[in-house]
Structures are given as structure tokens and as C-alpha cells.
Amino acid sequence: MFCCLLSTLCYTLLVHHLKDLNEKQKEAVLHTKGPLLILAGAGAGKTKTISHRILHLIKEGVAPHEILAITFTNKAGKELKERVHKLIETDPELNLPISHFGMPFVSTFHSLGVHILKENAQKLGYTRHFTIYDRADSLSTIKEAIKSLGLDPDQYEPGKMLHMISWEKGEGKTLADYQSRTGNNYFAQAVAGVWLAYETALKKENALDFDDLLLKTAELLSKHPDVRAHYQKVWRYIHIDEYQDTNKVQYSLAKSLVGEEKNICVVGDIDQTIYSWRGADISHILHFEKDFAGAKSILLEQNYRSTKTILSAANQIIKKNKVRVEKNLFTENHDGEQISLFVGYSERDEAHFVATESAKLIASGVLPEHIAVLYRANFQSRVLEEAFLTHGVPYQVLGTKFFERKEVKDIVSFMRAALNPESLADIKRTINIPARGIGKTTILKIFSGQKDGLPPAMRAKVDNFYRLLGKIKEKIETDAPSRVVKFILTESGLEKELSEGTAEEKERLENIRELATLATKYDVLPLRDGIEKLIEEAALATDQDSLTKNESAVKLMTVHASKGLEFEYVFVTGLEADLFPHKKIGERRVSSAEEEEERRLFYVAITRAKKKLFLSYADTRMIFGSQMINVPSEFIIDIDSALIHDMPRQSRWGGGQDDTEDSIVYL
């Protein structure tokens, strides 16, 4: 009898972590051997499922360090880490601090690349202290390459050239691959020349760009079977979130990490594939069961986020797509309010509506950060910002990264230059911060190895700068990251200069001090490791990371940027034909694949909402200096009219019809 009770108690403890899961989630958690595909609809609790699956593996005896979880954003990674941490520490069977077990390796693809490359940099001809170029660094180097080759920057636009190179790398192609395809094509040969000059500059500076973090890692695992076997042994259980968003090089990297046991679990939603423009290939998730024979597939269809009304609209929208796995999201949540539709006379009228409705919500007790305004194209934010300013509604435009602020980049560049003296980009950036009177000619002489030939006074200035870098390097070896930031601020002279400057300069000083505060989270790491992690965070920060700043504000962002986020109240604006769904200027027709991706994008937009959804468009909109007369988006027409409430026109901002006119009929 006692044994029976004990057995029951042990089983109860073992499955304690399953009690809050639905049956399909439980099935996914308990399937621990072999490949697993989880098709998780919007708001279906995929993060909860992954975190409980990781806990279950640990309770079955898998060492945490043998578990790898790859996310697409830092935010998603942080959330997963926190959930796993909490589950481990509160599980009644484990009942031990996290320090006893350790934690699984949770990372984005790019952070994973950095980790692997730092451990094996020498095999690719780099040192572990390589510099990671951000887009600005890459663009500057591309411009120099175009100039050195005597090419016309108007014809060979640097941004376009960088995009082409980035696209090729995302497809898993090297410079040699591209060169083999140029043939007699003059333009392609020019691109190859720019790429070669760009790669040469990167290698000279012991630097890698954002795309290299994946391409070089894939190359490393492909060319070095011993390295590949090592990481397959290290991470026996692999989880990949948002698998539908993988490009070819990420796909290759993922497959290389899977060992003989084939313990790979991927989570994704074909209906949320919205990044084909940056290389995401929907075939990767569609063909998963072919890639991994015997794979189990599980559908998560229960939505925990949205009301029944919002979910009904989402299902009506997405069912028109042909390239998908059939599923029908459902929820046990209440019906909720109807979807509100507003038609403005102009884009200013529409913006006025969004701002005033946001103000009403805030006045009723809704926190500003629980409201989001989504739009298809970045240019739409300008008029919305004007309206929010006019009405005194606090707002934040997603996309202003903390680490992209000049003064923050300056401090990080000092660290990078101290650790990697080959990084000419960082030396060029910092050598005159603050102003030291070192001109371009002098900098060119330094870079060409002619420092000894400089006039004595100029030589002294240059020597002082390099002594500063030496001091910073010593500080990195002996002190915590937060104190290194403070040291650079003081020793460089920046603190004195900014504190005595304008209000704007004093604000820049506060941003550097904020960097010191942020750096404290790395103070617990071994000295040099802490700085390296801080530099890595600066290089790999995403738009969503900026949401941690100025939280008490309505969030304005593109629909693409909203992926993975949720808000109680969501406004989807600019629902006009040719704007959303989007059609490029001069484009006569859109491919069926593009049509379906636009529909998926709208699906993503409306499934961000938890309580209430607002849709809007304008009769007229100024685009590229031309006044466009609009018709409503087909997406509005596709939603059952019973789900929609037409909102009356409000006082308009100049021109047009009478304020009391009814909303135009869209059906």
C-alpha cells in the first residue's frame, strides 16, 4: 500500500509541471526522443510549451548544458530564460537553486555564431577578439571600397551594394561562389570587386559583419568535422523557435548541429512567415518531416491571447492563403468588443483619430505601454507622431536603438579599439573624441604605417591617444565593465566636455551614464568576459530591445517589428489598397507568393491584439508628394461585417467633406 502511495506521489511530482498545459502542449512536452515539429498558432503558448519541455528533459536526467534553445530575438531569448529559470526553481521535485543544475544555452542565431566563432576563431584566421561590424560600419567600408575602385557611387549605390552582399551571404554564398557566377556581366563583376575590397578590409581589421557571424559559423562546421562533432555532443537536444523565419544559412547551421540522435524540436507557424524579403524560406518548415524522417508533428491551435472576435477575424483572413498547413485557432476567452473601423478624410484625420482614441484609453486607466499603433511602411509614422505630440499623448517609435546613439557607440568603440588594435574603423571613430586636432591626413599616415614621420607635436597627440587605449585595455583586464565605462568617460575627457556643453550634450552624457548602469549586469562575470559580453550585446541589439526604455508610452512600429509582441489595444492603420497589402511603385502586378505574404502580415498585425482591435484608413493620403485617392484594403472586406463597428467621422484637420458625413461604405 505504502509503495503504491509512494509511486503515485512520485508520478504526481514528475508531472506537476504539466498541470497547466492543454493536451497538445503536454504531447509536445512529453515527446523527447527524435525530431519534433510544433506548429503553433498565434498566441498558442509556444514559449510556455518550450520552457516546460526543457524542464521535462532536465527532470528526465538530461544535463541542462546539453540543451540548446535558439530564438530569433533577444527579447524572446530573455523571456525563455526567465521562464525556464522560474520553472526549475519552483518545481517541487527539483526544489534546488538554479546554481545546482545550471541553465540550458539560450541564444539567438547570431549570438550562437559569436560563441562558436570565439572558441574556434583561429581555425578561420581570426583572433577571438574580432570586431563585429554593425550596418553603419559596413556601409562606411563599402563606400571606401567603391571609391578605391573608381566606381560611380550614384550608379553603384553603397546601400544597394551592401544589401546584395548581405543577401548572398544569407543564402549561404561566399565571395568565391558569387565570382563563379559573374561571367561577362559588367555590373556583377563590379559587385564582386566591391565585395573583394570589403572582405579584404574586414580581414585586415580582424572584423566580421553581421552576416559573417552565421556564414563563417556554417563554414566552420562544414569544413571541420571535428568541430561539428564536438558541438553535436555538447548540445544533444536542440530547440529552434520561429523556424519558418530561417534563411538558408541558418537552416544549414541548424542541420549541422543535429547529432545522430536527431533530437531537434522546431517551433513555428507558416501563417506568420513574413520575412521572405530578408531570405526567410517557408520551405524549411514545410519540408521538416522530409528532412528528418520519422518526425512527429503537433498542432497547437488553442489561443490564449485574443478575444473570440479578434480570432474569428484572423481565421477569416488567413484561410484564403493556399500555402499553409490547415488549422483553425480557437479560444476559451470571451467574445470581446467588436472591431472598430474608422475612415478618415486624410492621413492627418486618421492620425488624429488614433491619438484621441489612445488618449481616451489612457484616461480610462489603460497604461500607455499596453497600446500599440502598427503601420505597413515607416513613412506613416511621421503624421502619427505629429498627432500624438499635438494631443500630448506619450509615445515611443520602435526602432531607435540605445546602442545606435552616437555617444554610446563612441564608448563601445573605445573598448573595441583597446581589445582589437587592428580595428581601424574604431580607431578612426575615437581618435578625435573629444577633439584632439588630428586631421584626416594624419589618420591616413597612421593607417599606412607612417606614424614615425609625423611632426613632433602631432606625434605627441597620436601617442597620447594610443596611451589612452593602453590604459583602457589595462582597466578591462583588472576591473568590472561598469567601472570601465566610467573610466573611459573620465579619462577620455568626454565627461568634462559634455558636462560643460549644451542641454543636448548633457543628455548625451546621461546616455553614457545609462550605459554604465546597463553594464553592471556583466560585473559578475570574469573581468574580460564581461566587457566582451557588453560589446556583443551592443553589436547584436535589435529594435525590440529599445522597448525597455521609456516604457510608459504608446508604442508605434511597423507590423514587421511587432512580430512576437502583444498588446491589449492595437491600432492597424493605413488599410488602403496598394499600401496594405503593399504594392511597390510602378509595379503592375504582385506575385501570388507576395500576395500571400501580405495576407500573413495582416494576420500577424491583428493577432497582436488581446482585448480590442482598431482598423483605419484614409480617403486620401500624400505619398511621395502626390495626393492619392484610396480604396479600402481587401483585408477589411474579407472580415465578416458582423465583427466590425463603423466609427463616426471626427472633426477633420482641414479640407474635404462635412464633418458629419457617415463613414464611406466598404462593402
Coordinates of N, CA, C and O in Angstrom, one line a residue, residues 411 467-476 479-493 495:
I411 N 31.7 55.1 -26.9 CA 32.3 54.4 -25.7 C 32.6 53.0 -26.1 O 33.7 52.4 -25.8
R467 N 48.2 55.8 -25.8 CA 48.4 55.5 -24.4 C 47.0 55.3 -23.7 O 46.9 54.5 -22.8
L468 N 46.0 56.2 -24.1 CA 44.7 56.0 -23.6 C 44.1 54.7 -23.9 O 43.5 54.0 -23.0
L469 N 44.3 54.2 -25.1 CA 43.8 52.8 -25.4 C 44.5 51.8 -24.6 O 43.9 50.8 -24.1
G470 N 45.8 52.0 -24.3 CA 46.5 51.0 -23.5 C 46.0 51.0 -22.0 O 45.9 50.0 -21.4
K471 N 45.7 52.2 -21.5 CA 45.1 52.3 -20.2 C 43.7 51.6 -20.1 O 43.4 51.0 -19.1
I472 N 42.9 51.8 -21.2 CA 41.6 51.2 -21.2 C 41.8 49.7 -21.2 O 41.0 49.0 -20.5
K473 N 42.7 49.2 -22.0 CA 42.9 47.7 -22.0 C 43.3 47.2 -20.7 O 42.9 46.1 -20.2
E474 N 44.2 47.9 -20.0 CA 44.6 47.5 -18.6 C 43.4 47.5 -17.7 O 43.2 46.6 -16.8
K475 N 42.5 48.5 -17.8 CA 41.3 48.6 -17.0 C 40.4 47.4 -17.3 O 39.8 46.9 -16.3
I476 N 40.3 47.0 -18.5 CA 39.4 45.9 -18.9 C 39.9 44.6 -18.2 O 39.1 43.8 -17.8
D479 N 39.3 45.4 -14.0 CA 38.1 46.0 -13.4 C 36.8 45.5 -14.1 O 36.8 45.0 -15.2
A480 N 35.7 45.8 -13.4 CA 34.4 45.4 -13.8 C 33.9 46.3 -15.0 O 34.3 47.4 -15.1
P481 N 33.0 45.8 -15.9 CA 32.6 46.5 -17.1 C 32.0 47.9 -16.7 O 32.3 48.9 -17.4
S482 N 31.2 48.0 -15.7 CA 30.6 49.3 -15.4 C 31.6 50.3 -15.0 O 31.5 51.5 -15.4
R483 N 32.7 49.9 -14.3 CA 33.8 50.8 -14.0 C 34.7 51.2 -15.2 O 35.2 52.2 -15.2
V484 N 34.7 50.2 -16.1 CA 35.5 50.5 -17.4 C 34.8 51.6 -18.1 O 35.4 52.5 -18.7
V485 N 33.5 51.6 -18.2 CA 32.7 52.6 -18.9 C 32.9 54.0 -18.2 O 33.2 55.0 -18.9
K486 N 32.9 54.0 -16.9 CA 33.1 55.3 -16.2 C 34.5 55.8 -16.4 O 34.8 57.0 -16.5
F487 N 35.5 54.8 -16.4 CA 36.9 55.2 -16.7 C 37.1 55.8 -18.0 O 37.8 56.9 -18.1
I488 N 36.5 55.3 -19.1 CA 36.6 55.8 -20.4 C 36.0 57.2 -20.5 O 36.5 58.1 -21.1
L489 N 34.8 57.3 -19.8 CA 34.1 58.6 -19.8 C 35.0 59.7 -19.2 O 35.1 60.8 -19.7
T490 N 35.7 59.4 -18.1 CA 36.5 60.4 -17.4 C 37.8 60.6 -18.1 O 38.2 61.7 -18.4
E491 N 38.6 59.5 -18.4 CA 39.9 59.6 -18.9 C 40.0 60.1 -20.3 O 40.9 60.8 -20.7
S492 N 38.9 59.9 -21.1 CA 38.9 60.4 -22.5 C 38.7 61.9 -22.5 O 39.0 62.6 -23.5
G493 N 38.1 62.5 -21.5 CA 37.8 63.9 -21.5 C 36.4 64.2 -21.9 O 35.9 65.3 -21.9
E495 N 33.5 63.4 -20.3 CA 32.7 63.8 -19.2 C 32.8 65.3 -19.1 O 31.8 66.0 -18.9

